[in-house]
XYZ file of C-alpha atoms in Angstrom:
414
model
C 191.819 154.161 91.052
C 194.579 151.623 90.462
C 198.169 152.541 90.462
C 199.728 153.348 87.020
C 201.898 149.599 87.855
C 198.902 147.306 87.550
C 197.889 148.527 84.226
C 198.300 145.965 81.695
C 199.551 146.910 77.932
C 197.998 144.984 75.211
C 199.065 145.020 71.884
C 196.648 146.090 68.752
C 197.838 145.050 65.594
C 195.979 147.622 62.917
C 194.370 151.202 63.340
C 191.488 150.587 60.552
C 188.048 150.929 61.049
C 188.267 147.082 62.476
C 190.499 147.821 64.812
C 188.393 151.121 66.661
C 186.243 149.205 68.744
C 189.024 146.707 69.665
C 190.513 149.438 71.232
C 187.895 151.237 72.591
C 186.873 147.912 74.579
C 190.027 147.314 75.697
C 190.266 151.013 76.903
C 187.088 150.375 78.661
C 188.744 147.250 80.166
C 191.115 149.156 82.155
C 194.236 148.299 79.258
C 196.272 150.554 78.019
C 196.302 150.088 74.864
C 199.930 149.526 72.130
C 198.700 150.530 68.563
C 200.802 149.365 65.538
C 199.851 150.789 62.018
C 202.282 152.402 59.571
C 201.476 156.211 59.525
C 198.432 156.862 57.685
C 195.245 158.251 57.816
C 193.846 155.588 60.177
C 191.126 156.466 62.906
C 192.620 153.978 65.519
C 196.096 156.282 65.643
C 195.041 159.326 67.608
C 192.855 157.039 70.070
C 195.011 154.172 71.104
C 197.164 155.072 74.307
C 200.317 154.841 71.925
C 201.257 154.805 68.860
C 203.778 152.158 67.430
C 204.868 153.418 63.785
C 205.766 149.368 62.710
C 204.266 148.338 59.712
C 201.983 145.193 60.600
C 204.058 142.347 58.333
C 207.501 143.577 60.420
C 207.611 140.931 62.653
C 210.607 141.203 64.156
C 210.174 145.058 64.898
C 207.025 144.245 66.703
C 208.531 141.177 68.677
C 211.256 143.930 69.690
C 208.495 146.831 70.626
C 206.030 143.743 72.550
C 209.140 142.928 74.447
C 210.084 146.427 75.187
C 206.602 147.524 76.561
C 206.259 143.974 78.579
C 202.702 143.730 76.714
C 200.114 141.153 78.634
C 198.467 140.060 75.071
C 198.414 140.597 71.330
C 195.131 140.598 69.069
C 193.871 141.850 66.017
C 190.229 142.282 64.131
C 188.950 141.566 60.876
C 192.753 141.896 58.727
C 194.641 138.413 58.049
C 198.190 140.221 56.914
C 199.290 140.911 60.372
C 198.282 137.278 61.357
C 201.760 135.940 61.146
C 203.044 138.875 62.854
C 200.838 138.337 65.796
C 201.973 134.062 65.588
C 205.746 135.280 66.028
C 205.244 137.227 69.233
C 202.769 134.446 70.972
C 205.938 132.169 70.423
C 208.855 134.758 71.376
C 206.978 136.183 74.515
C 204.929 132.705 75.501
C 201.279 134.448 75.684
C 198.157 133.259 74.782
C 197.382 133.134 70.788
C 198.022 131.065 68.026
C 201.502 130.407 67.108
C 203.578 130.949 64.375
C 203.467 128.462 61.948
C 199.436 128.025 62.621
C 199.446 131.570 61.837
C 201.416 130.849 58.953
C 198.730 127.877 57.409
C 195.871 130.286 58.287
C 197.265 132.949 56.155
C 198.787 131.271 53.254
C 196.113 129.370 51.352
C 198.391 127.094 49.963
C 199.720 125.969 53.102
C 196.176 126.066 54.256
C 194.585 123.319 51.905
C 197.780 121.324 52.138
C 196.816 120.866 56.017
C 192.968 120.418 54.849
C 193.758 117.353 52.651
C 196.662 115.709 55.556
C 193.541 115.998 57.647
C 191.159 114.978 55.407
C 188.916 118.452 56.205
C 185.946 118.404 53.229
C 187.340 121.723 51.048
C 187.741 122.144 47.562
C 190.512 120.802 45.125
C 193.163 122.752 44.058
C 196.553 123.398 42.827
C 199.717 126.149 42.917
C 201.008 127.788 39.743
C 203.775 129.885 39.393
C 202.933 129.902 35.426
C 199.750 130.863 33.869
C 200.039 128.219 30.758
C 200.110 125.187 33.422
C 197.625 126.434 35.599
C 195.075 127.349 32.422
C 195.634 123.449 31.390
C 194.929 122.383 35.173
C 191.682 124.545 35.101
C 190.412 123.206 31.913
C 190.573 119.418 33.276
C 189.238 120.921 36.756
C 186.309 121.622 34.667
C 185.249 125.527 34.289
C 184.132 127.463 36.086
C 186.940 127.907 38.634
C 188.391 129.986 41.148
C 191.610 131.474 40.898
C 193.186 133.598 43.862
C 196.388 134.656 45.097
C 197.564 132.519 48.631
C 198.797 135.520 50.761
C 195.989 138.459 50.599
C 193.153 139.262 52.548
C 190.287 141.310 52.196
C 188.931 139.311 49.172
C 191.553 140.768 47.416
C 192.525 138.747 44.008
C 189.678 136.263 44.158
C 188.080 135.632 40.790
C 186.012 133.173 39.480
C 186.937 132.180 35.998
C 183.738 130.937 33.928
C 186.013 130.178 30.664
C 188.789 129.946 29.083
C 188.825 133.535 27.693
C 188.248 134.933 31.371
C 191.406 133.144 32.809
C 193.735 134.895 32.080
C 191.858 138.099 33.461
C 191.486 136.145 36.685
C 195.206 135.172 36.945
C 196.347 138.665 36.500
C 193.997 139.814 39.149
C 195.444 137.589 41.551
C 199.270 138.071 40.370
C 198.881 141.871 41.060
C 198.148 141.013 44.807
C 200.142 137.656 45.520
C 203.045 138.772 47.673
C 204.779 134.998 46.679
C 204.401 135.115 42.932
C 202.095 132.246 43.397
C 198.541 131.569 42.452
C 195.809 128.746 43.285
C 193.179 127.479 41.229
C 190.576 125.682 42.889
C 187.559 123.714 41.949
C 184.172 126.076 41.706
C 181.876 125.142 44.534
C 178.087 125.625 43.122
C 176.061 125.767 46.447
C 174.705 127.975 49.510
C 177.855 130.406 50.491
C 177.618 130.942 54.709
C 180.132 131.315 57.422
C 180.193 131.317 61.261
C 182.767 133.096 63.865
C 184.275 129.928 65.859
C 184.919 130.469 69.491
C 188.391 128.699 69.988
C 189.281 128.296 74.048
C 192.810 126.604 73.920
C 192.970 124.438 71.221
C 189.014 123.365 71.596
C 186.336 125.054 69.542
C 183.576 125.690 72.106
C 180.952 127.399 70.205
C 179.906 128.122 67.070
C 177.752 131.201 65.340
C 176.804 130.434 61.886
C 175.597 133.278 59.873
C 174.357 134.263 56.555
C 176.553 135.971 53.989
C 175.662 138.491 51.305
C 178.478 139.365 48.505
C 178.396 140.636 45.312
C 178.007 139.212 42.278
C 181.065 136.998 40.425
C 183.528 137.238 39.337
C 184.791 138.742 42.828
C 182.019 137.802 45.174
C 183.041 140.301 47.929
C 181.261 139.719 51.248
C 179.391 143.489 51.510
C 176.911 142.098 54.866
C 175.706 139.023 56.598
C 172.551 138.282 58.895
C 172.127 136.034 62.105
C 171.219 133.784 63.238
C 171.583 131.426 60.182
C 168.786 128.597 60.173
C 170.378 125.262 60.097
C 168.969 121.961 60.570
C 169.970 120.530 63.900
C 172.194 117.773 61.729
C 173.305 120.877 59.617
C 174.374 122.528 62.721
C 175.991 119.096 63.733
C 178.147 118.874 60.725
C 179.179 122.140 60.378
C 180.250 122.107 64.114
C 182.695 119.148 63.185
C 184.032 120.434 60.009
C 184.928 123.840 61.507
C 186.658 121.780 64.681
C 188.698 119.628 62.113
C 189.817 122.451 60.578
C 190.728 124.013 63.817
C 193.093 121.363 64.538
C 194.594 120.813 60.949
C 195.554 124.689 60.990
C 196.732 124.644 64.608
C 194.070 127.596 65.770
C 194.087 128.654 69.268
C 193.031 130.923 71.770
C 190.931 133.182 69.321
C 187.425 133.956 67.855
C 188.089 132.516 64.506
C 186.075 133.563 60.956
C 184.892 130.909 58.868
C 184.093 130.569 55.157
C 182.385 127.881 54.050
C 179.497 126.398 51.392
C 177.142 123.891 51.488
C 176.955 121.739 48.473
C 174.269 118.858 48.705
C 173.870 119.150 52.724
C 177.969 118.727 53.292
C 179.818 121.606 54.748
C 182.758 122.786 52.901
C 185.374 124.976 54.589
C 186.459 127.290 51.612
C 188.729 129.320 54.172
C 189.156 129.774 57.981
C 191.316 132.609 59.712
C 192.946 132.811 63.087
C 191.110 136.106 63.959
C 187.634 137.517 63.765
C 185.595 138.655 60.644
C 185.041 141.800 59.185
C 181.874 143.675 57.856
C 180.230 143.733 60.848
C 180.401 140.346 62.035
C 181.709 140.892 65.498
C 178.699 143.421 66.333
C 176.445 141.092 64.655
C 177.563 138.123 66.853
C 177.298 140.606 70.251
C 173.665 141.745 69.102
C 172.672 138.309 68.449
C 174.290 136.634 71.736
C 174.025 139.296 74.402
C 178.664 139.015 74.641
C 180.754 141.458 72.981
C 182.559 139.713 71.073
C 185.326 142.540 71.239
C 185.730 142.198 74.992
C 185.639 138.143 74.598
C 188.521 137.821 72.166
C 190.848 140.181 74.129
C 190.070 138.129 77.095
C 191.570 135.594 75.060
C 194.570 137.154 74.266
C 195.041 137.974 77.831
C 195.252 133.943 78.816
C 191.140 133.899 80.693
C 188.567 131.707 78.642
C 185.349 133.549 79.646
C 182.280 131.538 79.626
C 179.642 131.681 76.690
C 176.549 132.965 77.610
C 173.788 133.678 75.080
C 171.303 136.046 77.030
C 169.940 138.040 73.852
C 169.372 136.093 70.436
C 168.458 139.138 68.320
C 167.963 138.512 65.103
C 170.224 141.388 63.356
C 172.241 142.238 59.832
C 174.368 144.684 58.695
C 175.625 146.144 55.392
C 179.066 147.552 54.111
C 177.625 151.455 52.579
C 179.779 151.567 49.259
C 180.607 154.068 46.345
C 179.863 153.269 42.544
C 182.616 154.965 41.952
C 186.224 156.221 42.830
C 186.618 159.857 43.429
C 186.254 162.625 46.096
C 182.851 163.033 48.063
C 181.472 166.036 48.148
C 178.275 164.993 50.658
C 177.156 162.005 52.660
C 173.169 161.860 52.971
C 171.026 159.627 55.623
C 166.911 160.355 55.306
C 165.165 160.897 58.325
C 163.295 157.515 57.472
C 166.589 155.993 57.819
C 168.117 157.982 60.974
C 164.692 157.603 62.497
C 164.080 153.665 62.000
C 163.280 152.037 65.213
C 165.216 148.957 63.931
C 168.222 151.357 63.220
C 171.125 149.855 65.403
C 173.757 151.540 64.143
C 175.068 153.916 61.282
C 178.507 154.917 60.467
C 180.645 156.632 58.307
C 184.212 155.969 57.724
C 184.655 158.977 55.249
C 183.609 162.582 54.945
C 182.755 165.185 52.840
C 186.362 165.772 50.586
C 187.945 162.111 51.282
C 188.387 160.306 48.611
C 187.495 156.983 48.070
C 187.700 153.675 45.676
C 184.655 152.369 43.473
C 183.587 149.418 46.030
C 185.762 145.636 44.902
C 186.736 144.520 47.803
C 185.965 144.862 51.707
C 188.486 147.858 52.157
C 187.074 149.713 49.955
C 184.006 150.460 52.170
C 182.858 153.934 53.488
C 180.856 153.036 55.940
C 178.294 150.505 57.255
C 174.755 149.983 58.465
C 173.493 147.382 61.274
C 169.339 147.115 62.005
C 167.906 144.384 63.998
C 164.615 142.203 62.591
C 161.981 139.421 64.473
C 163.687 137.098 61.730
C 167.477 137.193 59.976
C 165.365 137.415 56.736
C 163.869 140.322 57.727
C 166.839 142.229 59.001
C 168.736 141.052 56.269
C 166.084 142.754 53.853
C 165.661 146.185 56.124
C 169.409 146.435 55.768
C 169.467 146.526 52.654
C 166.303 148.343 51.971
C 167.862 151.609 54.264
C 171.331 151.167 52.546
C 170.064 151.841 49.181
C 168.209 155.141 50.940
C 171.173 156.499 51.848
C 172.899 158.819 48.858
C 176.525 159.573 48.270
C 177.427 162.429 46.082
C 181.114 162.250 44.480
C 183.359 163.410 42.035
C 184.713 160.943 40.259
C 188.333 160.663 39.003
C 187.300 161.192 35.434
C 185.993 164.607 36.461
C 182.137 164.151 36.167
C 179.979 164.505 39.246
C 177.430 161.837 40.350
C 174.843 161.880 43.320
C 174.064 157.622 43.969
C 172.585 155.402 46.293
C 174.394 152.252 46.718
C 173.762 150.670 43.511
C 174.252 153.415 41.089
C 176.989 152.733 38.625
C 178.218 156.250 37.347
């Protein structure tokens, strides 16, 4: 057993369901492991080794606590708003990570495609607005439809797609309730095939790259709810995806991290619609460890810990996953899997983030998910279809706010 001295502290930045298996690897490491959340009902709290009450977006609180508890590294999962957070202590305490102000450009989408167009990276046009009138004249030369989101959220949160005049202004008060800055983008509509890939980023070189399928919902918000791997690409696909993501890389400033990419292809060119300095959500971490044979988890805290371990793909497994959502806001009153489901061979994994008197949101946006299902395939296609297939067996019975009761499957609108 090694002495209590040796034991390194790394720092977690979140206690959401993203965070769990972040530090459940690093537990399994040998770390010990610094959880910062504000106090909430947040599964990573009681498991973490301790408990930082610092809201993620105080920066200088958590500079003060990383310094205090002489922490070895800093990461996150699958949340962008502590990003900046996690940029000021890479600078203050010299550790492996990407710095502030890349931090800053990878959070902050204005900043973000102002970087994109200095280094000519292939994304869509756009422009700021602080006022609603100017931006409605920008989007009707733009040409309609458009997107219009707010610059500093995550999570999908305020992303709209505007298909006319008489839906802007909907849009731009979506995105206004969730802009931190008071600002908004608009951004040319890109009509093509929506993917994304998890970047491996060792230093400031991007050293591999996992492209994968993405399913979301329908617009206006298109909310990523699953994704499949291995994505088929042609080999010059691959090729120019590979260079688009590593331009994009070095615009923002990216390093030391597994980064998530979001991207369309519109008449065989990549587009990078967005790229963040930490991993994905919805599953994408476990779908990139099923399908490569790493875990992911235990590569990106390598990272933060200064080793670049090497990338070795012993597996490709042909997975997907889906986010298991409610139709509508209320309190549950049960959670129901058939024994067709819990009894699939293909079944990788199924789990709740809720139980029976929680109460949860009618599904919008990636937080508002209570749970999620992952099932392997011989193809992505077929994975991707058995995920969805099992999701829509599984029933959740609530009470909505409104006061009427509803039993649903996934897709039930009640």
């Amino acid at each position: 057993m090694r002495a209590l001295v040796n034991i390194k502290n790394i720092m977690i930045l979140g206690a959401g369901v993203y965070q769990v298996p972040l530090i459940k690897t690093a537990q399994k490491m040998g770390l010990k492991t610094l959880v910062v959340s504000h106090l909430g009902k947040y599964p990573g709290i009681p498991i973490g080794d301790l408990f930082l009450e610092i809201d993620t977006t105080d920066a200088d609180r958590i500079v003060t606590a990383a310094r205090t508890h002489h922490i070895a590294g800093i990461v996150t999962s699958g949340t962008d708003v502590c990003i900046p957070s996690l940029g000021k202590v890479v600078d203050a305490l010299n550790l492996p990570g990407t710095g502030f102000e890349a931090a800053q450009r990878s959070m902050d989408k204005v900043l973000m495609r102002q970087a994109f167009m200095k280094h000519n990276v292939r994304s869509p046009s756009f422009q700021m607005f602080t006022c609603s009138g100017d931006a409605k004249l920008f989007a009707s030369r733009l040409g309609y439809p458009v997107m219009v989101k707010a610059p500093d959220s995550s999570g999908s949160r305020g992303i709209t797609k505007a298909s006319s005049e008489n839906e802007f202004q909907f849009a731009w008060d979506r995105a206004s309730a969730v802009s931190r800055s008071g600002e908004i983008i608009v951004e040319q509509f890109l009509d093509g095939m929506e993917f994304g890939a998890q970047a491996f980023v060792h230093g400031r070189e991007v050293v591999a790259v996992f492209p994968h399928g993405d399913t979301v919902t329908p617009g206006p918000f298109f909310s990523p709810i699953g994704h499949s791997m291995p994505l088929m690409l042609s080999e010059g696909l691959q090729s120019k995806t590979a260079r688009v993501i590593e331009k994009a890389v070095q615009a923002l400033g990216i390093k030391d991290c597994i980064s998530n990419v979001d991207l369309m292809l519109v008449e065989d060119e990549p587009y990078v619609i967005e790229i963040g300095a930490r991993m994905g959500a919805t599953c994408l971490p476990e779908c990139v460890s099923i399908f490569t044979g790493m875990n992911a988890y235990e590569h990106v805290i390598r990272l933060a810990l200064g080793e670049h371990p090497p990338i070795h793909i012993t597996a490709k497994q042909p997975n997907a996953c889906r986010l298991l959502r409610s139709a509508a806001t209320g309190r549950v009153t049960t959670l129901s899997a058939p024994d067709r489901v819990l009894n699939h061979p293909d079944l990788i994994d199924l789990q709740w983030d809720v139980a029976a008197g929680d109460t949860v949101r009618a599904f919008e946006v990636g937080p508002d998910r209570i749970g999620h299902i992952i099932v392997k395939g011989e193809t992505a296609d077929a994975a991707d279809r058995l995920a969805n297939d099992l999701s829509e067996m599984i029933s959740v019975s609530i009470v909505p706010s409104a006061g009427l009761s509803c039993s649903s499957s996934q897709r039930l609108n009640c």
